[in-house]
Amino acid sequence: MKIITVEEHFDTPANIKQFNAYSKVKNNNPHQEILGKTLTNFDKRIEYMDKYGIDMQVISDAGNSPQVLPDEYIVDACRAQNDTLAEAVSARSDRLAGLAALPVNKPEEAAKELERAVKTLGLKGAIISGTIDGQFLDDPKFEPIFAMAAKLDVPLYLHPGVIKDEQKAILYDSKAYSPALATFMGGAAWGWHMEQGVQMVRLIISGLMEKYPNLKLVSGHWGEFVLMFLERLSEFLPFSGLDLPHSFEYYYKRNVYVTPSGMFTDPQLQMVLTEMGADHLMYSEDYPYIERKDSVKKFITEADLSDEQREQFAHGTAEKLFKL
């Protein structure tokens, strides 16, 4: 069985140097420096894939994204990162595909870069990490990015990002536990998933999916909590005066695709399968931030799925969505 994983990450030495020098957002992963050696090594990536039975990775920049650099750097930095990515995947096109980084805080430039990345570089879409300096993507100024994605018929992967210090202070800092624990509570353990769930909810209720019905968004970590509340959101949001032709649940199930991001857990798989169907379900490991190794093949092989569902989850949905 072919296995394609779709939330896998890379970086370049040039971007790491620039990120460390200029970014106001600091990556909160204590192992980021060690991970950098793996993120930048494409040969080591292929060796890992060969060893653990992964046929293809769809790779993107998330941890030290040039997206969060100061505005005077982001356009050139994203272009450089995408050029390097395109060169790497074209040399290994049977094993790798790529998603572009975008200068999101300059939406018109981001739309142009998405078009260049897809039409000229051959990338398969783009990734956006978290809020944009605290701004959620439902702000109308970001619409050119979504309009371009819909025009090109390519997906946007909405990945979590480091939350602002003000958010962390209010929601997660505590006298009851250490600052390090608060950082992880506000990050990979809980907080950035909640924020990205809010991001998705806001995009849907903004009417974006009604305006761009073929827009395709990807959500990791089993949907960043939103799937637990599809029916609740559909029932309660209209009480506030939300006036869309369809329910929240309708837009989510039509426009969103869900991946596990290395959270290989059977209860969540069954919930997502029940709500979304296998044709909106894709596989992902979150390499190298998470290395599940033998479990990559084991989880999907042993999951309680029909043969058809297993093939869709393992590779079929990804092949269709990313045009692989």
GROMACS .gro file of C-alpha atoms in nm:
model
  324
    1MET     CA    1   0.000   0.000   0.000
    2LYS     CA    2   0.131   0.341  -0.100
    3ILE     CA    3   0.175   0.589   0.187
    4ILE     CA    4   0.178   0.965   0.133
    5THR     CA    5   0.218   1.196   0.432
    6VAL     CA    6   0.119   1.558   0.386
    7GLU     CA    7   0.231   1.763   0.688
    8GLU     CA    8   0.606   1.717   0.682
    9HIS     CA    9   0.853   1.999   0.726
   10PHE     CA   10   1.181   2.132   0.591
   11ASP     CA   11   1.402   2.437   0.629
   12THR     CA   12   1.712   2.592   0.476
   13PRO     CA   13   2.030   2.720   0.644
   14ALA     CA   14   1.976   3.062   0.486
   15ASN     CA   15   1.625   3.093   0.631
   16ILE     CA   16   1.732   2.970   0.975
   17LYS     CA   17   2.006   3.237   0.984
   18GLN     CA   18   1.768   3.511   0.874
   19PHE     CA   19   1.494   3.395   1.112
   20ASN     CA   20   1.729   3.396   1.411
   21ALA     CA   21   1.857   3.742   1.319
   22TYR     CA   22   1.533   3.926   1.246
   23SER     CA   23   1.221   3.742   1.361
   24LYS     CA   24   1.029   3.892   1.652
   25VAL     CA   25   0.850   3.558   1.691
   26LYS     CA   26   1.069   3.301   1.861
   27ASN     CA   27   1.011   2.932   1.803
   28ASN     CA   28   0.918   2.777   2.138
   29ASN     CA   29   1.046   2.427   2.056
   30PRO     CA   30   1.350   2.362   2.281
   31HIS     CA   31   1.485   2.114   2.026
   32GLN     CA   32   1.461   2.348   1.725
   33GLU     CA   33   1.837   2.388   1.688
   34ILE     CA   34   1.890   2.011   1.683
   35LEU     CA   35   1.594   1.964   1.448
   36GLY     CA   36   1.747   2.215   1.209
   37LYS     CA   37   2.008   1.960   1.104
   38THR     CA   38   1.732   1.720   0.998
   39LEU     CA   39   1.504   1.984   0.846
   40THR     CA   40   1.776   2.095   0.605
   41ASN     CA   41   1.896   1.749   0.502
   42PHE     CA   42   1.698   1.611   0.208
   43ASP     CA   43   1.910   1.297   0.170
   44LYS     CA   44   1.851   1.203   0.533
   45ARG     CA   45   1.478   1.257   0.476
   46ILE     CA   46   1.473   1.011   0.187
   47GLU     CA   47   1.667   0.756   0.395
   48TYR     CA   48   1.405   0.788   0.669
   49MET     CA   49   1.121   0.747   0.419
   50ASP     CA   50   1.285   0.438   0.268
   51LYS     CA   51   1.339   0.282   0.611
   52TYR     CA   52   0.980   0.328   0.729
   53GLY     CA   53   0.785   0.270   0.411
   54ILE     CA   54   0.680   0.624   0.322
   55ASP     CA   55   0.644   0.662  -0.053
   56MET     CA   56   0.599   1.039  -0.068
   57GLN     CA   57   0.602   1.345   0.159
   58VAL     CA   58   0.433   1.678   0.092
   59ILE     CA   59   0.675   1.914   0.265
   60SER     CA   60   0.644   2.271   0.389
   61ASP     CA   61   0.808   2.528   0.614
   62ALA     CA   62   0.635   2.573   0.949
   63GLY     CA   63   0.871   2.597   1.247
   64ASN     CA   64   1.085   2.894   1.140
   65SER     CA   65   0.865   3.024   0.864
   66PRO     CA   66   0.982   3.332   0.672
   67GLN     CA   67   0.612   3.426   0.692
   68VAL     CA   68   0.672   3.578   1.037
   69LEU     CA   69   0.974   3.793   0.950
   70PRO     CA   70   0.935   4.172   0.961
   71ASP     CA   71   0.750   4.307   0.657
   72GLU     CA   72   1.063   4.446   0.490
   73TYR     CA   73   1.202   4.091   0.462
   74ILE     CA   74   0.904   3.863   0.404
   75VAL     CA   75   0.857   3.887   0.027
   76ASP     CA   76   1.217   3.814  -0.068
   77ALA     CA   77   1.253   3.557   0.211
   78CYS     CA   78   0.946   3.360   0.102
   79ARG     CA   79   1.056   3.370  -0.262
   80ALA     CA   80   1.400   3.238  -0.168
   81GLN     CA   81   1.255   2.964   0.049
   82ASN     CA   82   1.015   2.858  -0.224
   83ASP     CA   83   1.289   2.857  -0.488
   84THR     CA   84   1.498   2.624  -0.273
   85LEU     CA   85   1.201   2.401  -0.202
   86ALA     CA   86   1.108   2.377  -0.569
   87GLU     CA   87   1.464   2.284  -0.665
   88ALA     CA   88   1.474   2.013  -0.396
   89VAL     CA   89   1.141   1.853  -0.484
   90SER     CA   90   1.196   1.868  -0.859
   91ALA     CA   91   1.515   1.666  -0.811
   92ARG     CA   92   1.312   1.406  -0.618
   93SER     CA   93   0.970   1.446  -0.777
   94ASP     CA   94   0.883   1.079  -0.731
   95ARG     CA   95   0.925   1.116  -0.353
   96LEU     CA   96   0.859   1.481  -0.261
   97ALA     CA   97   0.608   1.756  -0.332
   98GLY     CA   98   0.600   2.102  -0.176
   99LEU     CA   99   0.377   2.373  -0.031
  100ALA     CA  100   0.484   2.737  -0.058
  101ALA     CA  101   0.552   2.984   0.221
  102LEU     CA  102   0.370   3.315   0.168
  103PRO     CA  103   0.434   3.675   0.282
  104VAL     CA  104   0.086   3.676   0.430
  105ASN     CA  105   0.100   4.018   0.595
  106LYS     CA  106   0.128   4.162   0.243
  107PRO     CA  107  -0.177   3.988   0.095
  108GLU     CA  108  -0.144   4.114  -0.264
  109GLU     CA  109   0.220   4.005  -0.271
  110ALA     CA  110   0.123   3.674  -0.108
  111ALA     CA  111  -0.133   3.610  -0.382
  112LYS     CA  112   0.130   3.684  -0.648
  113GLU     CA  113   0.379   3.452  -0.478
  114LEU     CA  114   0.121   3.174  -0.456
  115GLU     CA  115   0.057   3.207  -0.828
  116ARG     CA  116   0.431   3.203  -0.905
  117ALA     CA  117   0.488   2.908  -0.673
  118VAL     CA  118   0.220   2.701  -0.842
  119LYS     CA  119   0.251   2.806  -1.207
  120THR     CA  120   0.628   2.859  -1.231
  121LEU     CA  121   0.778   2.647  -0.954
  122GLY     CA  122   0.535   2.355  -0.963
  123LEU     CA  123   0.445   2.364  -0.592
  124LYS     CA  124   0.110   2.218  -0.489
  125GLY     CA  125  -0.039   2.492  -0.274
  126ALA     CA  126   0.075   2.682   0.033
  127ILE     CA  127   0.094   2.671   0.411
  128ILE     CA  128  -0.006   2.949   0.651
  129SER     CA  129   0.109   2.919   1.011
  130GLY     CA  130  -0.110   3.063   1.284
  131THR     CA  131  -0.241   3.415   1.304
  132ILE     CA  132  -0.056   3.698   1.130
  133ASP     CA  133   0.090   3.907   1.408
  134GLY     CA  134  -0.228   3.840   1.602
  135GLN     CA  135  -0.459   3.901   1.305
  136PHE     CA  136  -0.701   3.624   1.210
  137LEU     CA  137  -0.735   3.544   0.842
  138ASP     CA  138  -1.103   3.638   0.822
  139ASP     CA  139  -0.993   4.003   0.802
  140PRO     CA  140  -1.104   4.112   0.451
  141LYS     CA  141  -0.753   4.230   0.369
  142PHE     CA  142  -0.639   3.865   0.344
  143GLU     CA  143  -0.904   3.771   0.088
  144PRO     CA  144  -0.671   3.800  -0.217
  145ILE     CA  145  -0.481   3.495  -0.090
  146PHE     CA  146  -0.792   3.280  -0.069
  147ALA     CA  147  -0.921   3.413  -0.400
  148MET     CA  148  -0.595   3.310  -0.568
  149ALA     CA  149  -0.601   2.964  -0.409
  150ALA     CA  150  -0.955   2.914  -0.536
  151LYS     CA  151  -0.860   3.041  -0.883
  152LEU     CA  152  -0.561   2.807  -0.902
  153ASP     CA  153  -0.758   2.521  -0.744
  154VAL     CA  154  -0.485   2.447  -0.489
  155PRO     CA  155  -0.521   2.386  -0.115
  156LEU     CA  156  -0.403   2.605   0.171
  157TYR     CA  157  -0.275   2.416   0.475
  158LEU     CA  158  -0.368   2.608   0.792
  159HIS     CA  159  -0.099   2.515   1.041
  160PRO     CA  160  -0.072   2.640   1.400
  161GLY     CA  161   0.178   2.911   1.486
  162VAL     CA  162   0.335   3.056   1.799
  163ILE     CA  163   0.067   3.252   1.987
  164LYS     CA  164   0.131   3.610   2.099
  165ASP     CA  165   0.281   3.672   2.441
  166GLU     CA  166  -0.031   3.862   2.545
  167GLN     CA  167  -0.245   3.556   2.477
  168LYS     CA  168  -0.008   3.328   2.662
  169ALA     CA  169   0.000   3.558   2.964
  170ILE     CA  170  -0.379   3.565   2.997
  171LEU     CA  171  -0.458   3.205   2.912
  172TYR     CA  172  -0.161   2.993   3.020
  173ASP     CA  173   0.083   3.168   3.255
  174SER     CA  174   0.023   3.049   3.611
  175LYS     CA  175   0.178   3.068   3.956
  176ALA     CA  176   0.088   2.700   3.993
  177TYR     CA  177   0.344   2.573   3.740
  178SER     CA  178   0.665   2.668   3.565
  179PRO     CA  179   0.708   2.915   3.275
  180ALA     CA  180   0.830   2.624   3.059
  181LEU     CA  181   0.504   2.439   3.122
  182ALA     CA  182   0.305   2.752   3.041
  183THR     CA  183   0.492   2.780   2.711
  184PHE     CA  184   0.402   2.424   2.615
  185MET     CA  185   0.043   2.470   2.732
  186GLY     CA  186   0.021   2.772   2.505
  187GLY     CA  187   0.192   2.585   2.224
  188ALA     CA  188   0.209   2.227   2.104
  189ALA     CA  189   0.026   2.070   2.399
  190TRP     CA  190  -0.294   2.274   2.367
  191GLY     CA  191  -0.296   2.645   2.292
  192TRP     CA  192  -0.191   2.676   1.932
  193HIS     CA  193  -0.443   2.406   1.836
  194MET     CA  194  -0.725   2.595   2.003
  195GLU     CA  195  -0.622   2.916   1.826
  196GLN     CA  196  -0.606   2.740   1.489
  197GLY     CA  197  -0.950   2.593   1.555
  198VAL     CA  198  -1.080   2.944   1.617
  199GLN     CA  199  -0.911   3.048   1.293
  200MET     CA  200  -1.105   2.787   1.095
  201VAL     CA  201  -1.436   2.869   1.263
  202ARG     CA  202  -1.394   3.239   1.189
  203LEU     CA  203  -1.312   3.174   0.823
  204ILE     CA  204  -1.625   2.967   0.775
  205ILE     CA  205  -1.866   3.206   0.949
  206SER     CA  206  -1.712   3.499   0.758
  207GLY     CA  207  -1.880   3.358   0.447
  208LEU     CA  208  -1.550   3.283   0.271
  209MET     CA  209  -1.655   2.932   0.167
  210GLU     CA  210  -1.985   3.063   0.033
  211LYS     CA  211  -1.800   3.318  -0.180
  212TYR     CA  212  -1.536   3.065  -0.295
  213PRO     CA  213  -1.713   2.729  -0.299
  214ASN     CA  214  -1.416   2.541  -0.445
  215LEU     CA  215  -1.170   2.673  -0.183
  216LYS     CA  216  -0.986   2.385  -0.017
  217LEU     CA  217  -0.837   2.414   0.331
  218VAL     CA  218  -0.638   2.152   0.520
  219SER     CA  219  -0.646   2.122   0.899
  220GLY     CA  220  -0.400   1.909   1.097
  221HIS     CA  221  -0.410   1.750   1.442
  222TRP     CA  222  -0.746   1.585   1.366
  223GLY     CA  223  -0.908   1.920   1.287
  224GLU     CA  224  -0.776   2.131   1.575
  225PHE     CA  225  -1.076   2.054   1.803
  226VAL     CA  226  -1.341   2.186   1.559
  227LEU     CA  227  -1.476   1.844   1.465
  228MET     CA  228  -1.590   1.791   1.825
  229PHE     CA  229  -1.832   2.082   1.784
  230LEU     CA  230  -1.963   2.067   1.426
  231GLU     CA  231  -2.321   2.001   1.531
  232ARG     CA  232  -2.305   2.251   1.819
  233LEU     CA  233  -2.175   2.527   1.593
  234SER     CA  234  -2.436   2.448   1.329
  235GLU     CA  235  -2.716   2.466   1.585
  236PHE     CA  236  -2.614   2.772   1.787
  237LEU     CA  237  -2.450   3.014   1.542
  238PRO     CA  238  -2.778   3.097   1.361
  239PHE     CA  239  -2.921   3.227   1.691
  240SER     CA  240  -2.674   3.515   1.668
  241GLY     CA  241  -2.802   3.620   1.328
  242LEU     CA  242  -2.552   3.429   1.113
  243ASP     CA  243  -2.714   3.430   0.771
  244LEU     CA  244  -2.552   3.181   0.536
  245PRO     CA  245  -2.738   2.953   0.292
  246HIS     CA  246  -2.591   2.642   0.454
  247SER     CA  247  -2.494   2.523   0.799
  248PHE     CA  248  -2.147   2.553   0.949
  249GLU     CA  249  -2.121   2.173   0.926
  250TYR     CA  250  -2.199   2.182   0.553
  251TYR     CA  251  -1.912   2.420   0.472
  252TYR     CA  252  -1.666   2.238   0.695
  253LYS     CA  253  -1.739   1.898   0.543
  254ARG     CA  254  -1.729   2.035   0.188
  255ASN     CA  255  -1.422   2.258   0.203
  256VAL     CA  256  -1.193   2.118   0.474
  257TYR     CA  257  -0.958   1.818   0.467
  258VAL     CA  258  -0.824   1.670   0.790
  259THR     CA  259  -0.495   1.501   0.881
  260PRO     CA  260  -0.362   1.352   1.209
  261SER     CA  261  -0.022   1.529   1.217
  262GLY     CA  262   0.136   1.227   1.382
  263MET     CA  263  -0.142   1.187   1.641
  264PHE     CA  264  -0.195   0.820   1.564
  265THR     CA  265  -0.498   0.763   1.785
  266ASP     CA  266  -0.787   0.532   1.700
  267PRO     CA  267  -1.073   0.722   1.872
  268GLN     CA  268  -0.991   1.042   1.685
  269LEU     CA  269  -0.957   0.853   1.358
  270GLN     CA  270  -1.301   0.701   1.396
  271MET     CA  271  -1.458   1.034   1.487
  272VAL     CA  272  -1.304   1.208   1.185
  273LEU     CA  273  -1.398   0.921   0.958
  274THR     CA  274  -1.757   0.930   1.082
  275GLU     CA  275  -1.789   1.306   1.041
  276MET     CA  276  -1.587   1.366   0.725
  277GLY     CA  277  -1.558   1.041   0.531
  278ALA     CA  278  -1.234   0.896   0.397
  279ASP     CA  279  -1.243   1.126   0.094
  280HIS     CA  280  -1.162   1.421   0.324
  281LEU     CA  281  -0.903   1.236   0.529
  282MET     CA  282  -0.527   1.236   0.460
  283TYR     CA  283  -0.224   1.092   0.640
  284SER     CA  284   0.057   1.290   0.804
  285GLU     CA  285   0.342   1.230   1.048
  286ASP     CA  286   0.472   1.586   1.120
  287TYR     CA  287   0.831   1.483   1.039
  288PRO     CA  288   1.081   1.562   1.184
  289TYR     CA  289   0.906   1.728   1.479
  290ILE     CA  290   0.747   1.389   1.538
  291GLU     CA  291   0.909   1.066   1.418
  292ARG     CA  292   0.668   0.775   1.454
  293LYS     CA  293   0.902   0.543   1.259
  294ASP     CA  294   0.752   0.192   1.240
  295SER     CA  295   0.418   0.325   1.363
  296VAL     CA  296   0.369   0.519   1.040
  297LYS     CA  297   0.291   0.198   0.857
  298LYS     CA  298   0.158   0.008   1.160
  299PHE     CA  299  -0.115   0.257   1.252
  300ILE     CA  300  -0.267   0.283   0.907
  301THR     CA  301  -0.232  -0.089   0.834
  302GLU     CA  302  -0.405  -0.195   1.156
  303ALA     CA  303  -0.672   0.078   1.173
  304ASP     CA  304  -1.036  -0.030   1.165
  305LEU     CA  305  -1.100   0.072   0.806
  306SER     CA  306  -1.234  -0.090   0.493
  307ASP     CA  307  -0.980  -0.153   0.217
  308GLU     CA  308  -1.119   0.140   0.019
  309GLN     CA  309  -1.108   0.374   0.319
  310ARG     CA  310  -0.752   0.266   0.398
  311GLU     CA  311  -0.634   0.343   0.044
  312GLN     CA  312  -0.801   0.685   0.050
  313PHE     CA  313  -0.651   0.770   0.390
  314ALA     CA  314  -0.306   0.642   0.295
  315HIS     CA  315  -0.271   0.810  -0.044
  316GLY     CA  316  -0.589   0.850  -0.251
  317THR     CA  317  -0.725   1.173  -0.104
  318ALA     CA  318  -0.380   1.336  -0.110
  319GLU     CA  319  -0.321   1.237  -0.472
  320LYS     CA  320  -0.650   1.397  -0.575
  321LEU     CA  321  -0.623   1.712  -0.361
  322PHE     CA  322  -0.259   1.792  -0.440
  323LYS     CA  323  -0.276   1.658  -0.797
  324LEU     CA  324   0.016   1.422  -0.737
   0.00000   0.00000   0.00000
